[in-house]
PDB file of C-alpha atoms in Angstrom:
ATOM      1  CA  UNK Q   1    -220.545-156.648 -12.305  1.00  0.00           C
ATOM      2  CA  UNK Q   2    -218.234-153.910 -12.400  1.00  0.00           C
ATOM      3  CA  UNK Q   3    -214.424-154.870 -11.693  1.00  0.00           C
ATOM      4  CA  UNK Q   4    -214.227-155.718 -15.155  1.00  0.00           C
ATOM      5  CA  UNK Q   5    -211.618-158.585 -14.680  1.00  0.00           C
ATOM      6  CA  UNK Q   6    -211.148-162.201 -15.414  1.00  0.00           C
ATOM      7  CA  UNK Q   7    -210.389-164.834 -12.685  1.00  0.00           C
ATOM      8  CA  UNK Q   8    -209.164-168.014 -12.383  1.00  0.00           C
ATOM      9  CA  UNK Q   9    -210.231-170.329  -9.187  1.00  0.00           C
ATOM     10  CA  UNK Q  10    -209.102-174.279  -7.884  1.00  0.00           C
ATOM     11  CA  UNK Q  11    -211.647-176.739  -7.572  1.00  0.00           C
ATOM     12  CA  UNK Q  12    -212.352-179.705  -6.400  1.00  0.00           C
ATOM     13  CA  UNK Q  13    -215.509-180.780  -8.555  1.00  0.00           C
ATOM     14  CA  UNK Q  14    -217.138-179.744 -11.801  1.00  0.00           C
ATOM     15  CA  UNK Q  15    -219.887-177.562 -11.304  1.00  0.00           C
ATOM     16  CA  UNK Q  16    -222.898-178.602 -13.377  1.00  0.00           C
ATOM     17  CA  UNK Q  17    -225.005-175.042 -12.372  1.00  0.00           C
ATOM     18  CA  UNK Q  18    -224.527-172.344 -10.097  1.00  0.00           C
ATOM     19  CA  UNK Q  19    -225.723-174.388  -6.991  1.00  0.00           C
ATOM     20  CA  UNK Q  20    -223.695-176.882  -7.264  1.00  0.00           C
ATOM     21  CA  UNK Q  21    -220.327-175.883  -5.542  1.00  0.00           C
ATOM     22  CA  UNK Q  22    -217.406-178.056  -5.201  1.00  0.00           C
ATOM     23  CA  UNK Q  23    -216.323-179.225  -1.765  1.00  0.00           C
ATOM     24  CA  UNK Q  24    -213.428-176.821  -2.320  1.00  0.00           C
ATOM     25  CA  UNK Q  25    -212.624-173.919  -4.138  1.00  0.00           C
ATOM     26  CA  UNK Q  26    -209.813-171.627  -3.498  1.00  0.00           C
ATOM     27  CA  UNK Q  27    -209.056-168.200  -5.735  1.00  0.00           C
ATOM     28  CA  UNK Q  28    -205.786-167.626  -7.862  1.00  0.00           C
ATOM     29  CA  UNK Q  29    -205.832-164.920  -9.381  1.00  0.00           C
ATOM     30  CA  UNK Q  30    -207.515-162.006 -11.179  1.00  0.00           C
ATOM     31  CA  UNK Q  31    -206.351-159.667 -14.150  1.00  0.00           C
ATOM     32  CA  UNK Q  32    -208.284-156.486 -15.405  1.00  0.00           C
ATOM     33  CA  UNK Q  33    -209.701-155.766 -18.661  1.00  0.00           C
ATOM     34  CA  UNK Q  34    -207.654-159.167 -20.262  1.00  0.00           C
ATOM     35  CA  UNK Q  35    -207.179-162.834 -20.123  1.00  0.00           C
ATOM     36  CA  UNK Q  36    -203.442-163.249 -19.703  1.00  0.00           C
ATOM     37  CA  UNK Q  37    -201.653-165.597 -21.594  1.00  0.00           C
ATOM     38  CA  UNK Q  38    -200.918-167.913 -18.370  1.00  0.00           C
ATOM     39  CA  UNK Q  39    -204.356-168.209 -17.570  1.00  0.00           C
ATOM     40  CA  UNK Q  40    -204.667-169.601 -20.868  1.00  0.00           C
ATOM     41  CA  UNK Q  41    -202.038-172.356 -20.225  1.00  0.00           C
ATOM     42  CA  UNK Q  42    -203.308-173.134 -16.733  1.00  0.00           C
ATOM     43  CA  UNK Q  43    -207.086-174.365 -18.435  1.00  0.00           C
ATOM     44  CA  UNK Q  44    -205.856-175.141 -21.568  1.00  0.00           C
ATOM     45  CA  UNK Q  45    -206.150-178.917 -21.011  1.00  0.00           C
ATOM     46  CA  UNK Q  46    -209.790-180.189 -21.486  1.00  0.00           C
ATOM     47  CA  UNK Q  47    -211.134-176.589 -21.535  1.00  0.00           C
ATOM     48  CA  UNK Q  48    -215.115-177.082 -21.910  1.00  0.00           C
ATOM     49  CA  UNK Q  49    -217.969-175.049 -21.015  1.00  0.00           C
ATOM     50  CA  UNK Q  50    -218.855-175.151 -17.494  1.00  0.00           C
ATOM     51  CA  UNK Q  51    -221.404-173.199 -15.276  1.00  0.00           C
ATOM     52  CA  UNK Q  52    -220.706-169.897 -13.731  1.00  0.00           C
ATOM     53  CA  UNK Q  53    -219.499-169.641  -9.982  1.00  0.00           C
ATOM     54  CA  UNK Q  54    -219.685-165.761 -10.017  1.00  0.00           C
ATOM     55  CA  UNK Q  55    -223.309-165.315 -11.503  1.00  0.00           C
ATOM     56  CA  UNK Q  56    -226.657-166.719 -11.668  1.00  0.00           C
ATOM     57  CA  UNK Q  57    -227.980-164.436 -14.213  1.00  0.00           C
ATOM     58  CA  UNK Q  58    -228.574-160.841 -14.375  1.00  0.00           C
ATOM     59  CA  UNK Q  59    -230.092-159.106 -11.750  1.00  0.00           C
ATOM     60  CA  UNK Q  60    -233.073-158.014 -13.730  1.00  0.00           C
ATOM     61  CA  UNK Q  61    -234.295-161.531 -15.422  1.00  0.00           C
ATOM     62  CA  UNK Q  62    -236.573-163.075 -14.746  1.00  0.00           C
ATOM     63  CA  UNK Q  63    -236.115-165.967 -11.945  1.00  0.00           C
ATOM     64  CA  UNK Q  64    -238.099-168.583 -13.805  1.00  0.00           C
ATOM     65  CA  UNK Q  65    -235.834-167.238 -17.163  1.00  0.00           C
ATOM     66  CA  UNK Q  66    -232.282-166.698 -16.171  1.00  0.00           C
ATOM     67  CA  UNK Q  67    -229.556-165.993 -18.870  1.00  0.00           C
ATOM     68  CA  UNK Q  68    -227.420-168.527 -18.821  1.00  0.00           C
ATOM     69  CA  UNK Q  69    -223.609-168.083 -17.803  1.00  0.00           C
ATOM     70  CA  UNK Q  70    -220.231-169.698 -18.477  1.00  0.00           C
ATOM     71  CA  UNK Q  71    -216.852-170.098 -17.404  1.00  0.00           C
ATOM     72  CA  UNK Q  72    -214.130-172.673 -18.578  1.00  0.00           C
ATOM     73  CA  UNK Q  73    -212.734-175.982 -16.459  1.00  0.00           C
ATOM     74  CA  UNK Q  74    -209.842-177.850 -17.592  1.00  0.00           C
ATOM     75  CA  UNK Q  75    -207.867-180.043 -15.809  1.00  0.00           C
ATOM     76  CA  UNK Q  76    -204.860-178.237 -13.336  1.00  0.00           C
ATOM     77  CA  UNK Q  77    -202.309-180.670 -12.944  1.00  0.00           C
ATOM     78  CA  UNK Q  78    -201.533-181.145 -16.673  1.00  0.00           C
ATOM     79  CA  UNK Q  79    -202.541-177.076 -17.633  1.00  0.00           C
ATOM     80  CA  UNK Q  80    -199.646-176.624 -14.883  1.00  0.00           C
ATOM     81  CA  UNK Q  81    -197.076-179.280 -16.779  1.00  0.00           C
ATOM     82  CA  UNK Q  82    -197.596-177.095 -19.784  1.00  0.00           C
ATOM     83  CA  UNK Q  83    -197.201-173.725 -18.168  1.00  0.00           C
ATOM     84  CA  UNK Q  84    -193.822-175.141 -16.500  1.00  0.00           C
ATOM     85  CA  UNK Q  85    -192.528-176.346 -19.853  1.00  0.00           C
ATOM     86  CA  UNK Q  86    -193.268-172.683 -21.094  1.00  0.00           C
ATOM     87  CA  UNK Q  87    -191.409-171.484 -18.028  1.00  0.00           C
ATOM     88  CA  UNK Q  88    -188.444-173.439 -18.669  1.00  0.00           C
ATOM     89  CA  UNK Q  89    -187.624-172.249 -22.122  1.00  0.00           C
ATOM     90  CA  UNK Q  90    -189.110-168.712 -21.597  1.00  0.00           C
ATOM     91  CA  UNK Q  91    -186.301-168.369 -18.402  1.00  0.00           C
ATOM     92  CA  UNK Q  92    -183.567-169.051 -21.239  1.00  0.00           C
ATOM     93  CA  UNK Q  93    -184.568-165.843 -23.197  1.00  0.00           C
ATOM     94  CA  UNK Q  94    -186.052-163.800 -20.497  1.00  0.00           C
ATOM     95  CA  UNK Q  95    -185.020-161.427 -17.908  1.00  0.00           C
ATOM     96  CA  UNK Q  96    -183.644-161.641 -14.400  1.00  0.00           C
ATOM     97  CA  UNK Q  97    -187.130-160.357 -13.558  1.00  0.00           C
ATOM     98  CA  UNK Q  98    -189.509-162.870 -15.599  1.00  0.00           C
ATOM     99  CA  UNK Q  99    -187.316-165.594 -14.549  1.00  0.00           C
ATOM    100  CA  UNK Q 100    -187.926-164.438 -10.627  1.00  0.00           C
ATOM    101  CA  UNK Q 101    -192.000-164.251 -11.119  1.00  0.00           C
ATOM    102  CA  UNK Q 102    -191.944-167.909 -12.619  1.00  0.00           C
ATOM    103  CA  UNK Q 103    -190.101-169.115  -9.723  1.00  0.00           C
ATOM    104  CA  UNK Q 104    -192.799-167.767  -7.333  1.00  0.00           C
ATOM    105  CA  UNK Q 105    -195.990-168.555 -10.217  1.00  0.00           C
ATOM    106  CA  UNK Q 106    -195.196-171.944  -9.949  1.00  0.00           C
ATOM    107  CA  UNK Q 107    -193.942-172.131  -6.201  1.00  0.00           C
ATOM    108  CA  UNK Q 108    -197.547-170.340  -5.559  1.00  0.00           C
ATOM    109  CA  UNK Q 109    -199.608-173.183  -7.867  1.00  0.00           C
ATOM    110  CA  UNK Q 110    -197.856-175.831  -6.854  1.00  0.00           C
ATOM    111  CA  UNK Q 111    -199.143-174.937  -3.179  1.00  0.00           C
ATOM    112  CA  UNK Q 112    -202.994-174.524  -4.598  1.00  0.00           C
ATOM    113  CA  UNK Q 113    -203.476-177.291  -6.704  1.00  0.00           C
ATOM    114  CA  UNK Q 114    -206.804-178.969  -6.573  1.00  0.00           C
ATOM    115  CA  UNK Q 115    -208.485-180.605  -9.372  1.00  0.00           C
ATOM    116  CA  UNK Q 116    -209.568-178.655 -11.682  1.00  0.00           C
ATOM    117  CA  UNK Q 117    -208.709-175.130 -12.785  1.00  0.00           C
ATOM    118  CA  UNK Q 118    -211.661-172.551 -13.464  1.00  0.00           C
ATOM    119  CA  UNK Q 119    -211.201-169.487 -15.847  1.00  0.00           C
ATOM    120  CA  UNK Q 120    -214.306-166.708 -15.275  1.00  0.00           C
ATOM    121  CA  UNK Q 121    -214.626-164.225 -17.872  1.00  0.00           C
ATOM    122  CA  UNK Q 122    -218.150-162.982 -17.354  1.00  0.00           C
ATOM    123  CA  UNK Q 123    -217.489-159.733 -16.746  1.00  0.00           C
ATOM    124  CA  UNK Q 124    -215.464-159.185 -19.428  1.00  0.00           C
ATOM    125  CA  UNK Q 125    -218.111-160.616 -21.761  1.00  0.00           C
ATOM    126  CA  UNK Q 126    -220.478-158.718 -20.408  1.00  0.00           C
ATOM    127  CA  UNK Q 127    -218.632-155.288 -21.315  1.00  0.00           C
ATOM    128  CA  UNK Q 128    -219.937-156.127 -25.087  1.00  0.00           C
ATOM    129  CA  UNK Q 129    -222.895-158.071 -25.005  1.00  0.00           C
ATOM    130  CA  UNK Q 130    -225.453-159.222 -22.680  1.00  0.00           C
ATOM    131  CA  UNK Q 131    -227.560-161.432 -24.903  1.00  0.00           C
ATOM    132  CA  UNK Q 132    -227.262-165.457 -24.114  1.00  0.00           C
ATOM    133  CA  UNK Q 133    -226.160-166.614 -27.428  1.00  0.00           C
ATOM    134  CA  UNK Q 134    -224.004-164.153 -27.717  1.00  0.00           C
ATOM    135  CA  UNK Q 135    -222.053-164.668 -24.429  1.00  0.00           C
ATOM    136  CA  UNK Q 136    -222.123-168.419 -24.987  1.00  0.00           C
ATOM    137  CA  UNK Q 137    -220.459-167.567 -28.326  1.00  0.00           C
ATOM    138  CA  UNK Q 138    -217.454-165.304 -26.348  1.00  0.00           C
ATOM    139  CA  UNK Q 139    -216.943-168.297 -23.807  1.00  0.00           C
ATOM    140  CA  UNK Q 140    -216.369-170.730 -26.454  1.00  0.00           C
ATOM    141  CA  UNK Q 141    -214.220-168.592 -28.609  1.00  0.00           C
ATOM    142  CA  UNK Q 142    -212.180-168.147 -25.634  1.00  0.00           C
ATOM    143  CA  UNK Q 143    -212.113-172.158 -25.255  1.00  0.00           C
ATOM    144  CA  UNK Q 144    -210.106-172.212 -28.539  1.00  0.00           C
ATOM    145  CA  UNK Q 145    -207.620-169.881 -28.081  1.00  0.00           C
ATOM    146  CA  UNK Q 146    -207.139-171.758 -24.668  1.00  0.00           C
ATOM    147  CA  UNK Q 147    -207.081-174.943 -26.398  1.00  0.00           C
ATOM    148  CA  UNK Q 148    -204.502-173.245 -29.030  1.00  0.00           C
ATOM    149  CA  UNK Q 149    -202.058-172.290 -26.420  1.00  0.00           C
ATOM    150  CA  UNK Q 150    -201.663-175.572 -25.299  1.00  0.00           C
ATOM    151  CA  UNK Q 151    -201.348-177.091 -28.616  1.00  0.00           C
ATOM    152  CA  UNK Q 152    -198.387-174.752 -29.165  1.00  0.00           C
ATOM    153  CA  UNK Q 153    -196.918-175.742 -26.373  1.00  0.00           C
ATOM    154  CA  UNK Q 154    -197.355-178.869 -26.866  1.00  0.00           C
ATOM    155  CA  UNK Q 155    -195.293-178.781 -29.925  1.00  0.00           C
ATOM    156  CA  UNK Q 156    -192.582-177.396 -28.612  1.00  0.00           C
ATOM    157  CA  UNK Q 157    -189.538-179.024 -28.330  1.00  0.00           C
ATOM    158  CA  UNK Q 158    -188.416-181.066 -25.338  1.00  0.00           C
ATOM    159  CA  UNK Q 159    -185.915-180.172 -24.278  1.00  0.00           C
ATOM    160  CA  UNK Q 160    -185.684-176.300 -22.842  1.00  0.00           C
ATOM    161  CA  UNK Q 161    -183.159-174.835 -25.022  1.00  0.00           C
ATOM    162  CA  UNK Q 162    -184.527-176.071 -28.075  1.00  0.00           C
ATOM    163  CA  UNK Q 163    -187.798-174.798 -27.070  1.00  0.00           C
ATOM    164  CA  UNK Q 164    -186.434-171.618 -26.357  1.00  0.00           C
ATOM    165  CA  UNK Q 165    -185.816-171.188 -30.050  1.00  0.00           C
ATOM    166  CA  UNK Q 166    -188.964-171.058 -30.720  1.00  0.00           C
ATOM    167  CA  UNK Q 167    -190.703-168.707 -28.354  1.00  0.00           C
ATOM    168  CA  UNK Q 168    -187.732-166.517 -29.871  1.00  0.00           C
ATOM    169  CA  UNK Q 169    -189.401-166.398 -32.865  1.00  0.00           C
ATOM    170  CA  UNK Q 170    -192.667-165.120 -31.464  1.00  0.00           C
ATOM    171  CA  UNK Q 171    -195.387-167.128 -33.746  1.00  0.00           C
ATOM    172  CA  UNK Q 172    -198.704-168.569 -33.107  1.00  0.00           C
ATOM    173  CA  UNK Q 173    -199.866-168.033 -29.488  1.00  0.00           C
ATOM    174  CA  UNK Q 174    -197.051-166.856 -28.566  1.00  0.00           C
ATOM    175  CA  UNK Q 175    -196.581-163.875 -30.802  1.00  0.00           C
ATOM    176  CA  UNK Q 176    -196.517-160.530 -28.963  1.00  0.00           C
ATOM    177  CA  UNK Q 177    -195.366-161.531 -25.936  1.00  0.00           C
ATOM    178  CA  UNK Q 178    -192.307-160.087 -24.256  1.00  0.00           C
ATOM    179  CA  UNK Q 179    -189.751-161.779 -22.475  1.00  0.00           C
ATOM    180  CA  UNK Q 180    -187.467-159.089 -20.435  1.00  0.00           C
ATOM    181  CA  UNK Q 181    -188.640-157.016 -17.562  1.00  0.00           C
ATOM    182  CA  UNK Q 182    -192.251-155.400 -19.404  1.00  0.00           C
ATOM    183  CA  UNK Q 183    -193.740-159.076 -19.714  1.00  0.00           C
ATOM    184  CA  UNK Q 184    -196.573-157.550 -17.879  1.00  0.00           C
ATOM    185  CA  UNK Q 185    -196.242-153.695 -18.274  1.00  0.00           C
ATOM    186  CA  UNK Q 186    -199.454-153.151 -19.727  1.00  0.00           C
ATOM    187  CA  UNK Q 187    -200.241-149.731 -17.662  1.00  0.00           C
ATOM    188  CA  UNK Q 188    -197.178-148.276 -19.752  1.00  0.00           C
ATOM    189  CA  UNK Q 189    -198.486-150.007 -23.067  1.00  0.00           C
ATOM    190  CA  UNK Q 190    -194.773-152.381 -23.060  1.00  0.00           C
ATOM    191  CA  UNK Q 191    -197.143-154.966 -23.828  1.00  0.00           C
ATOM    192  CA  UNK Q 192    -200.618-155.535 -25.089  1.00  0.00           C
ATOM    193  CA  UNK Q 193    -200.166-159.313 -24.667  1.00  0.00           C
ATOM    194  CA  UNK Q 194    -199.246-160.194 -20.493  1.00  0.00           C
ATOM    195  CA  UNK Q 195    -197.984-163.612 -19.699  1.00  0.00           C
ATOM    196  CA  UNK Q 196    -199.674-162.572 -16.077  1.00  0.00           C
ATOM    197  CA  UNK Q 197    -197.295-163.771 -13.877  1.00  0.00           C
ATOM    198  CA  UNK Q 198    -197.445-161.303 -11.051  1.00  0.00           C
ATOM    199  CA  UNK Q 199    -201.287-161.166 -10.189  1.00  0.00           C
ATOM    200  CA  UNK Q 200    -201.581-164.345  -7.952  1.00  0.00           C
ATOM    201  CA  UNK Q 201    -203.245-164.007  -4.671  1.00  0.00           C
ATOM    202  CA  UNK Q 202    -206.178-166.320  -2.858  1.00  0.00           C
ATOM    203  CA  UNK Q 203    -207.655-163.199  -2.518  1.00  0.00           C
ATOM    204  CA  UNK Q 204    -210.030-162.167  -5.180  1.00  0.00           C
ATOM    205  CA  UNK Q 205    -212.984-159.668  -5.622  1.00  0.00           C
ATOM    206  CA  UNK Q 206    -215.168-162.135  -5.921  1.00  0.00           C
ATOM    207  CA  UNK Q 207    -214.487-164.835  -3.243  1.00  0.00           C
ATOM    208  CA  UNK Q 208    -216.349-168.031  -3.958  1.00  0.00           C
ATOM    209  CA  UNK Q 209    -218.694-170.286  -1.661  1.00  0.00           C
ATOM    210  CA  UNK Q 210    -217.931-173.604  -1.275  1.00  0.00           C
ATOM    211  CA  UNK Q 211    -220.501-176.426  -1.006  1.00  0.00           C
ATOM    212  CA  UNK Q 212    -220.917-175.903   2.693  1.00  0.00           C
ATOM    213  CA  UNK Q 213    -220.798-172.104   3.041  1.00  0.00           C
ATOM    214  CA  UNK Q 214    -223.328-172.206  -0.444  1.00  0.00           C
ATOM    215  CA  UNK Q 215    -225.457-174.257   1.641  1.00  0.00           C
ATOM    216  CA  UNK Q 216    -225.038-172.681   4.889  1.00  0.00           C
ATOM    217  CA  UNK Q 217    -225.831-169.178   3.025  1.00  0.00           C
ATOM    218  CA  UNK Q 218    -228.904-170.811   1.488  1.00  0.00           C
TER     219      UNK Q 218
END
C-alpha cells in the first residue's frame, strides 16, 4: 500500500469479508493524503463498519491470522440527497468555479448510483499504525465524523438561502471550508479542509473485482 489515498466505490451488496464481492462495484473517486469533506456526505447515512475490498491483510501475516481490515458503507441514494442539499446552499455563497464542479459532482453520481456507497481509508490508516485494534479504532472514529457531517446537514435549513446562512458562518463540520475558487487548493495550502469536488473518475488505483471477476480470478 503505497498511494496513500482514500477511495470511495458503488456497490451493489454489503460485503461481509473480503471474498464476498458485490455483483457490482464501480470506482468514484480517490483523494491523497485526506478524506474530503464530500466523501463524508456521500456515506454519511448508515455509515457502519464493513469489510475491506482493497486488502485482505498484510502481506506478511500469517494466512491462518490475518489483521483484520475496514472500510465504511452507508447508504448512496440518501448520502447523495444530503450532499445536493449542501450543494444548493453552498452555490449561493460560492464561486463561479465551485458552483461549475457541483454541477458535474452530481451530474457524475447521479450516473453511478448503485446501492450502497463505500469509503476505503486503509491506506491512510496504515501511514500511523498497523496494529488491529488500533486501525479498527481509526475506521470508527472516521464513522463519526461521517455521521457528524450529515447531522449538520441535516439541520440545516430547508430552504437554500436560509441554509446558506449558515455554511456562512463556518461552524461544526463545516468550519474551514472555503467556498470561492481554492475549495480544493490544497497543493497551494488555500485550504486544509477540501470539499473534493474535482477528483471523480471510475478510474481508480485500485480497481475492484466484482463477484464474477473475484471468482473468475480465484
Amino acid at each position: 500500500m503505497v498511494a496513500n489515498r482514500s477511495y470511495l466505490y458503488s456497490l451493489s451488496d454489503e460485503p461481509t469479508s473480503y471474498a464476498d464481492r458485490p455483483e457490482t462495484v464501480g470506482g468514484l473517486a480517490e483523494w491523497a493524503y485526506d478524506v474530503p469533506f464530500s466523501y463524508r456526505v456521500l456515506v454519511s447515512c448508515g455509515p457502519r463498519l464493513c469489510a475491506s475490498l482493497i486488502s485482505d491483510g498484510f502481506e506478511d501475516d500469517d494466512p491462518q491470522d490475518k489483521t483484520p481490515l475496514f472500510g465504511i458503507i452507508g447508504e448512496f441514494d440518501a448520502g447523495l440527497a444530503r450532499l445536493k442539499k449542501f450543494g444548493d446552499a453552498a452555490r449561493l455563497v460560492g464561486s463561479a468555479a465551485l458552483r461549475d464542479q457541483l454541477d458535474r459532482t452530481e451530474e457524475f453520481l447521479h450516473g453511478h448510483r448503485n446501492r450502497f456507497v463505500l469509503l476505503e481509508t486503509v491506506e491512510l490508516d496504515c501511514m500511523e499504525t498497523s496494529e488491529a485494534d488500533a486501525l479498527r479504532e481509526r475506521v470508527e472514529r472516521e464513522i463519526a465524523r461521517c455521521r457528524e457531517v450529515g447531522a449538520a446537514i441535516d439541520a440545516l435549513p430547508d430552504t437554500a438561502a436560509a441554509a446558506a446562512v449558515e455554511l456562512e458562518k463556518a461552524a461544526g463540520p463545516f468550519r474551514g471550508l472555503v467556498f470561492g475558487d481554492d475549495f480544493d487548493n490544497v497543493r497551494d495550502r488555500r485550504t486544509t479542509h477540501p470539499i473534493g469536488l474535482g477528483s471523480w473518475s471510475e478510474v481508480l488505483y485500485f480497481s475492484l473485482w466484482n463477484k464474477a471477476e473475484f471468482e473468475a480470478a480465484n
